[in-house]
Amino acid sequence: MAKAFVGSNPTPCTTKMREKFKGCLLGTAVGDALGSSRGEFSGRWTDDTHMMMGLAQSLVERGGFDGEHLAWTFLRNYEREPWRGYAHGPPTVFSLLRDGVPWNEASRHLFGGRGSYGNGAAMRVAPVGLLYHDDPVRLREVAEAQSLLTHAHELGREGAVLQARAVSLALLAPPPSSFDPFDFLEELEGFTSHPVYLEKLGRVRRMLEEGGRRERVVRELGNGVEAHRSVPTALCSFLLHFGSFKEALLYAVGLGGDTDTIGAMTGALSGAYHGEGGIPEEWRERVERREELEALADDLWRLKAQKGRGGG
Ligand code: F2R
Ligand code: MG
């Protein structure tokens, strides 16, 4: 049984919380853009941020999770900007939706009926971690349901659940002076019973103890497009460098591999922890559609303030 890392009491929607909601969404975009930049930071982000925004838009418009609405929001956004670097899975689901396959069945057709274990459901899940941060049971339900739309495989789904829970913990975590990354890990270990992720979380613990040499982290945790080879990696990047958004991000993208997505997930965690003010101004001011991201974070925060515990 994990000891309490943060209070599980309802958290008032304070100004600081509002700043953290913005930090989380902007952090995703900045991490995605940094990871996909070749050379100088361009501020241009990819499918990770595009889908994260779709999820936030749908939650705000429907006042909570609505699978059908979310499916058509993803599809509409994809059809407007298909060039964002989507992998093969989501567009396949979108054409099945257009053919009339129900939103919660289409993803089961992928990968010979096994479903996808790509990191696509985890890379976009941050808004769920924010909206349901004080209700872990509902958080799990919604993180899984939004995954099912594109990622039916249990590894893809559980990766998204863990990333959402990690976002909620980062939001509520104590300041760096009293932050203990091992308590954070223990909390996550108490939240999953999946053997693959439990094993990976044990490896994250060892990487923290050993100091996080990059080659070793890549060997032990991975840096690929699979959820189980990238969600623990992003978590490790955040926990190794919880004192600085910039250091966590530079470390994460320096691991190579699926840099935009490991950057996006690390950015979501670090941004939720430090808030918008923790993101270097030179990145914040150049990130694409900054005002839209901030407005979306505000809408999500207002929805949370209105709904109270659970978030709908
Ligand atoms: N991969 C990209 N971008 C490259 C896309 C190139 C594009 N066509 C272009 O030219 O611009 N980035 C994005 O992909 C990752 C998220 O992927 P997602 O949404 O999970 O997609 P998918 O297709 O479901 O899974 C990705 C790969 O994972 C492997 N895989 C998944 N399930 C599998 C299974 N059951 N069996 C075997 N392999 C499985 C496959 O290799 C899939 O291609 C993010 O990085 C995002 O930024
Ligand atoms: Mg990627």
Coordinates of C-alpha atoms and ligand atoms in Angstrom, one line a residue:
M1 CA 0.0 0.0 0.0
A2 CA 1.5 3.3 -1.1
K3 CA 1.7 6.0 1.5
A4 CA -0.1 9.2 0.6
F5 CA 2.0 11.3 -1.7
V6 CA -0.4 14.2 -1.8
G7 CA -3.7 14.9 0.0
S8 CA -6.5 13.1 -1.7
N9 CA -8.9 15.8 -0.5
P10 CA -10.7 17.9 -3.1
T11 CA -8.4 20.7 -4.2
P12 CA -9.7 24.2 -4.5
C13 CA -9.4 25.7 -7.9
T14 CA -6.9 28.3 -7.0
T15 CA -5.1 30.8 -9.2
K16 CA -2.0 28.6 -8.9
M17 CA -4.0 25.7 -10.2
R18 CA -5.1 27.7 -13.1
E19 CA -1.5 28.5 -13.9
K20 CA -0.7 24.8 -13.7
F21 CA -3.4 23.9 -16.1
K22 CA -1.9 26.3 -18.6
G23 CA 1.6 24.9 -17.8
C24 CA 0.4 21.4 -18.6
L25 CA -1.1 22.2 -22.0
L26 CA 1.6 24.6 -23.0
G27 CA 4.2 22.1 -21.7
T28 CA 2.9 19.4 -23.9
A29 CA 3.1 21.7 -27.0
V30 CA 6.6 23.0 -26.1
G31 CA 7.9 19.5 -25.4
D32 CA 6.4 18.2 -28.7
A33 CA 7.8 21.2 -30.6
L34 CA 11.3 20.8 -29.0
G35 CA 11.3 17.1 -29.7
S36 CA 10.3 17.5 -33.3
S37 CA 12.7 20.5 -33.9
R38 CA 15.8 19.7 -35.8
G39 CA 18.2 22.3 -34.5
E40 CA 16.7 25.5 -33.4
F41 CA 13.4 25.5 -31.5
S42 CA 10.7 26.2 -34.2
G43 CA 7.6 26.1 -32.0
R44 CA 5.9 23.9 -34.5
W45 CA 4.1 20.9 -32.9
T46 CA 2.7 17.6 -34.2
D47 CA -0.1 15.1 -33.8
D48 CA 0.6 14.8 -30.1
T49 CA -0.5 18.4 -29.3
H50 CA -3.2 18.3 -32.0
M51 CA -4.9 15.3 -30.4
M52 CA -4.4 16.6 -26.9
M53 CA -6.2 19.8 -28.0
G54 CA -9.0 17.7 -29.6
L55 CA -9.5 15.9 -26.3
A56 CA -9.5 19.1 -24.3
Q57 CA -12.0 20.7 -26.8
S58 CA -14.4 17.8 -26.5
L59 CA -14.2 17.6 -22.7
V60 CA -15.0 21.4 -22.5
E61 CA -17.7 21.3 -25.1
R62 CA -19.5 18.3 -23.6
G63 CA -18.7 19.2 -19.9
G64 CA -16.9 15.8 -19.6
F65 CA -16.3 12.6 -21.5
D66 CA -18.5 11.8 -24.5
G67 CA -16.9 9.1 -26.8
E68 CA -19.0 9.8 -29.8
H69 CA -18.3 13.6 -29.7
L70 CA -14.6 13.0 -29.1
A71 CA -14.4 10.7 -32.1
W72 CA -15.8 13.3 -34.4
T73 CA -13.7 16.0 -32.9
F74 CA -10.5 14.0 -33.6
L75 CA -11.7 13.2 -37.1
R76 CA -12.6 16.9 -37.8
N77 CA -9.3 18.1 -36.6
Y78 CA -7.4 15.4 -38.5
E79 CA -9.2 16.3 -41.8
R80 CA -8.3 20.0 -41.3
E81 CA -4.6 19.3 -40.7
P82 CA -3.7 15.7 -41.8
W83 CA -0.1 16.8 -42.2
R84 CA 0.7 16.9 -38.5
G85 CA 2.6 13.7 -38.6
Y86 CA 0.0 11.1 -37.5
A87 CA 1.1 7.5 -37.5
H88 CA -0.9 4.9 -39.4
G89 CA -3.4 3.8 -36.6
P90 CA -5.6 6.9 -35.9
P91 CA -6.3 7.8 -39.6
T92 CA -7.3 4.1 -40.1
V93 CA -9.8 4.5 -37.2
F94 CA -11.1 7.7 -38.7
S95 CA -11.9 6.1 -42.0
L96 CA -13.7 3.3 -40.2
L97 CA -15.7 5.9 -38.3
R98 CA -16.6 7.5 -41.7
D99 CA -17.7 4.0 -42.8
G100 CA -20.1 3.8 -39.8
V101 CA -18.2 1.7 -37.4
P102 CA -19.0 2.7 -33.8
W103 CA -16.4 4.8 -32.0
N104 CA -15.7 2.2 -29.3
E105 CA -15.3 -0.7 -31.9
A106 CA -13.2 0.8 -34.7
S107 CA -9.8 0.5 -32.8
R108 CA -10.3 -3.2 -32.3
H109 CA -9.8 -3.7 -36.0
L110 CA -6.1 -2.6 -35.9
F111 CA -3.0 -4.8 -35.8
G112 CA -4.8 -8.0 -36.7
G113 CA -7.5 -7.5 -34.1
R114 CA -5.0 -7.0 -31.2
G115 CA -5.3 -3.2 -31.2
S116 CA -2.6 -0.7 -31.0
Y117 CA -0.1 -0.4 -28.1
G118 CA 1.4 2.8 -29.6
N119 CA 1.9 5.8 -27.4
G120 CA -0.9 7.8 -29.1
A121 CA -3.4 7.5 -26.4
A122 CA -0.9 8.5 -23.7
M123 CA 0.6 11.4 -25.6
R124 CA -2.8 13.2 -25.7
V125 CA -4.2 12.3 -22.3
A126 CA -3.0 15.3 -20.2
P127 CA -6.5 17.1 -20.1
V128 CA -8.0 14.0 -18.4
G129 CA -5.3 14.1 -15.7
L130 CA -6.2 17.8 -15.1
L131 CA -10.0 17.5 -15.1
Y132 CA -10.1 14.4 -12.9
H133 CA -7.1 15.1 -10.7
D134 CA -9.1 14.6 -7.5
D135 CA -10.9 11.5 -8.5
P136 CA -8.6 8.6 -9.4
V137 CA -11.4 6.2 -10.1
R138 CA -13.1 8.4 -12.7
L139 CA -9.6 9.4 -14.0
R140 CA -8.9 5.8 -14.8
E141 CA -12.3 5.2 -16.4
V142 CA -12.0 8.3 -18.7
A143 CA -8.3 7.7 -19.6
E144 CA -9.2 4.2 -20.6
A145 CA -12.4 5.2 -22.5
Q146 CA -10.6 7.9 -24.5
S147 CA -7.8 5.4 -25.3
L148 CA -10.3 2.8 -26.6
L149 CA -11.2 5.1 -29.4
T150 CA -7.8 4.5 -31.1
H151 CA -5.8 2.1 -28.8
A152 CA -7.6 -1.1 -27.9
H153 CA -4.4 -3.0 -26.7
E154 CA -4.1 -3.2 -22.9
L155 CA -0.6 -1.8 -23.0
G156 CA -1.7 1.3 -25.0
R157 CA -4.6 1.8 -22.6
E158 CA -2.7 1.3 -19.4
G159 CA 0.1 3.6 -20.6
A160 CA -2.5 6.4 -21.0
V161 CA -4.0 5.7 -17.6
L162 CA -0.5 6.0 -15.9
Q163 CA 0.3 9.1 -17.8
A164 CA -3.0 10.7 -16.8
R165 CA -2.4 9.7 -13.2
A166 CA 1.1 11.1 -13.3
V167 CA -0.2 14.4 -14.6
S168 CA -2.7 14.6 -11.7
L169 CA 0.1 13.8 -9.2
A170 CA 2.4 16.4 -10.7
L171 CA -0.4 19.0 -10.4
L172 CA -0.8 18.3 -6.7
A173 CA 2.8 17.6 -5.8
P174 CA 4.7 19.6 -3.1
P175 CA 7.3 22.1 -4.1
P176 CA 10.8 21.0 -5.0
S177 CA 12.1 21.6 -1.5
S178 CA 9.9 18.8 -0.2
F179 CA 9.3 16.7 -3.4
D180 CA 10.3 13.1 -3.2
P181 CA 10.4 11.3 -6.6
F182 CA 10.3 7.9 -4.8
D183 CA 7.0 8.8 -3.1
F184 CA 5.7 9.8 -6.5
L185 CA 6.7 6.5 -8.0
E186 CA 5.2 4.6 -5.1
E187 CA 1.9 6.3 -5.7
L188 CA 1.9 5.2 -9.3
E189 CA 2.9 1.6 -8.3
G190 CA -0.2 1.6 -6.1
F191 CA -2.3 2.7 -9.1
T192 CA -1.5 -0.1 -11.6
S193 CA -1.5 -3.8 -11.4
H194 CA -0.3 -4.4 -14.9
P195 CA 2.9 -6.5 -14.7
V196 CA 4.6 -4.8 -17.6
Y197 CA 4.2 -1.3 -16.1
L198 CA 5.0 -2.5 -12.6
E199 CA 8.2 -3.9 -13.9
K200 CA 9.0 -0.6 -15.8
L201 CA 8.2 1.5 -12.7
G202 CA 10.7 -0.7 -10.8
R203 CA 13.3 0.1 -13.5
V204 CA 12.5 3.9 -13.2
R205 CA 13.3 3.6 -9.5
R206 CA 16.7 2.0 -10.3
M207 CA 17.4 4.7 -12.9
L208 CA 16.7 7.4 -10.3
E209 CA 19.0 5.7 -7.8
E210 CA 21.8 5.3 -10.4
G211 CA 21.6 9.0 -11.6
G212 CA 20.0 8.5 -15.0
R213 CA 22.8 7.9 -17.5
R214 CA 21.1 8.4 -20.9
E215 CA 22.3 5.2 -22.6
R216 CA 21.3 3.1 -19.7
V217 CA 17.8 4.8 -19.5
V218 CA 17.3 4.1 -23.1
R219 CA 18.4 0.5 -22.7
E220 CA 16.2 -0.2 -19.6
L221 CA 13.1 1.9 -20.4
G222 CA 13.2 2.4 -24.2
N223 CA 12.5 5.4 -26.4
G224 CA 10.2 4.0 -29.0
V225 CA 6.6 4.7 -30.2
E226 CA 5.2 1.9 -28.0
A227 CA 3.4 3.1 -24.9
H228 CA 5.4 0.8 -22.6
R229 CA 8.7 2.0 -24.2
S230 CA 8.0 5.7 -23.8
V231 CA 5.5 6.5 -20.9
P232 CA 8.0 5.3 -18.3
T233 CA 10.8 7.1 -20.1
A234 CA 9.0 10.4 -19.9
L235 CA 8.1 9.8 -16.3
C236 CA 11.8 9.1 -15.5
S237 CA 12.9 12.3 -17.3
F238 CA 10.5 14.4 -15.2
L239 CA 11.5 12.7 -11.9
L240 CA 15.2 13.0 -12.6
H241 CA 14.9 16.7 -13.2
F242 CA 11.8 17.7 -11.2
G243 CA 13.5 21.0 -10.2
S244 CA 13.5 22.5 -13.7
F245 CA 11.2 22.3 -16.7
K246 CA 14.0 23.1 -19.1
E247 CA 16.4 20.5 -17.8
A248 CA 13.7 17.8 -17.8
L249 CA 12.8 18.6 -21.4
L250 CA 16.4 18.8 -22.7
Y251 CA 17.2 15.5 -21.0
A252 CA 14.0 13.9 -22.5
V253 CA 14.6 14.9 -26.1
G254 CA 18.3 14.0 -25.7
L255 CA 17.3 10.4 -25.3
G256 CA 16.5 10.2 -29.0
G257 CA 13.9 7.9 -30.6
D258 CA 10.3 9.2 -30.5
T259 CA 11.5 12.6 -29.2
D260 CA 8.4 14.6 -30.0
T261 CA 6.2 12.3 -28.0
I262 CA 8.6 11.7 -25.1
G263 CA 9.1 15.5 -25.1
A264 CA 5.3 16.1 -25.1
M265 CA 4.6 13.7 -22.2
T266 CA 7.6 15.0 -20.2
G267 CA 6.4 18.6 -20.9
A268 CA 2.8 17.7 -19.7
L269 CA 4.2 16.4 -16.4
S270 CA 6.8 19.2 -15.9
G271 CA 4.3 21.9 -17.0
A272 CA 1.6 20.6 -14.6
Y273 CA 4.2 20.6 -11.8
H274 CA 5.9 24.0 -12.4
G275 CA 3.0 25.9 -14.0
E276 CA 3.2 28.2 -17.0
G277 CA 5.8 30.4 -15.3
G278 CA 8.2 27.5 -15.1
I279 CA 8.4 27.2 -18.9
P280 CA 11.2 29.3 -20.4
E281 CA 9.9 32.5 -22.0
E282 CA 11.8 31.9 -25.2
W283 CA 10.0 28.7 -25.7
R284 CA 6.6 29.9 -24.5
E285 CA 6.5 32.9 -26.7
R286 CA 7.4 31.0 -29.8
V287 CA 5.1 28.0 -29.5
E288 CA 2.5 27.7 -32.2
R289 CA -1.1 28.8 -31.2
R290 CA -0.1 29.8 -27.7
E291 CA -3.2 31.9 -27.1
E292 CA -5.5 29.0 -28.2
L293 CA -3.7 26.6 -25.9
E294 CA -4.0 29.0 -23.0
A295 CA -7.6 29.7 -23.7
L296 CA -8.3 25.9 -23.8
A297 CA -6.5 25.4 -20.4
D298 CA -8.6 28.2 -19.0
D299 CA -11.8 26.6 -20.3
L300 CA -10.8 23.3 -18.7
W301 CA -10.0 25.0 -15.4
R302 CA -13.3 26.8 -15.4
L303 CA -15.1 23.5 -16.1
K304 CA -13.3 22.0 -13.2
A305 CA -14.2 24.9 -10.9
Q306 CA -17.8 24.7 -11.9
K307 CA -18.1 20.9 -11.6
G308 CA -16.1 20.4 -8.4
R309 CA -14.9 16.9 -7.4
G310 CA -14.9 14.4 -10.3
G311 CA -15.3 16.9 -13.1
G312 CA -18.2 15.2 -14.9
Ligands
F2R1 N1 4.9 8.0 -35.7 C1 4.8 9.2 -35.8 N2 5.1 9.8 -36.9 C2 5.6 9.2 -38.1 C3 4.4 9.2 -39.0 C4 4.9 9.4 -40.3 C5 3.8 10.1 -41.1 N3 3.1 9.2 -41.9 C6 4.5 11.2 -41.9 O1 5.1 11.0 -42.9 O2 4.4 12.4 -41.4 N4 4.3 9.9 -34.8 C7 3.2 9.6 -34.1 O3 3.2 8.2 -33.8 C8 3.3 8.0 -32.5 C9 1.9 7.6 -31.9 O4 1.4 6.6 -32.7 P1 0.0 6.0 -32.5 O5 -1.0 7.1 -32.5 O6 0.0 5.2 -31.2 O7 -0.1 5.1 -33.8 P2 -0.2 3.6 -34.1 O8 -0.1 3.4 -35.5 O9 -1.4 3.1 -33.4 O10 1.1 2.9 -33.4 C10 2.4 3.4 -33.6 C11 3.3 2.2 -33.9 O11 3.4 1.3 -32.8 C12 3.6 0.0 -33.3 N5 2.5 -0.9 -32.8 C13 1.4 -0.5 -32.1 N6 0.6 -1.5 -31.8 C14 1.2 -2.6 -32.3 C15 0.8 -4.0 -32.3 N7 -0.3 -4.5 -31.7 N8 1.7 -4.8 -32.9 C16 2.8 -4.4 -33.5 N9 3.2 -3.1 -33.5 C17 2.4 -2.2 -32.9 C18 3.6 0.1 -34.8 O12 5.0 0.2 -35.2 C19 2.9 1.3 -35.1 O13 3.2 1.9 -36.3 C20 3.7 9.2 -31.8 O14 5.1 9.2 -31.9 C21 3.2 10.3 -32.7 O15 4.0 11.4 -32.6
MG2 MG 6.1 10.9 -31.8

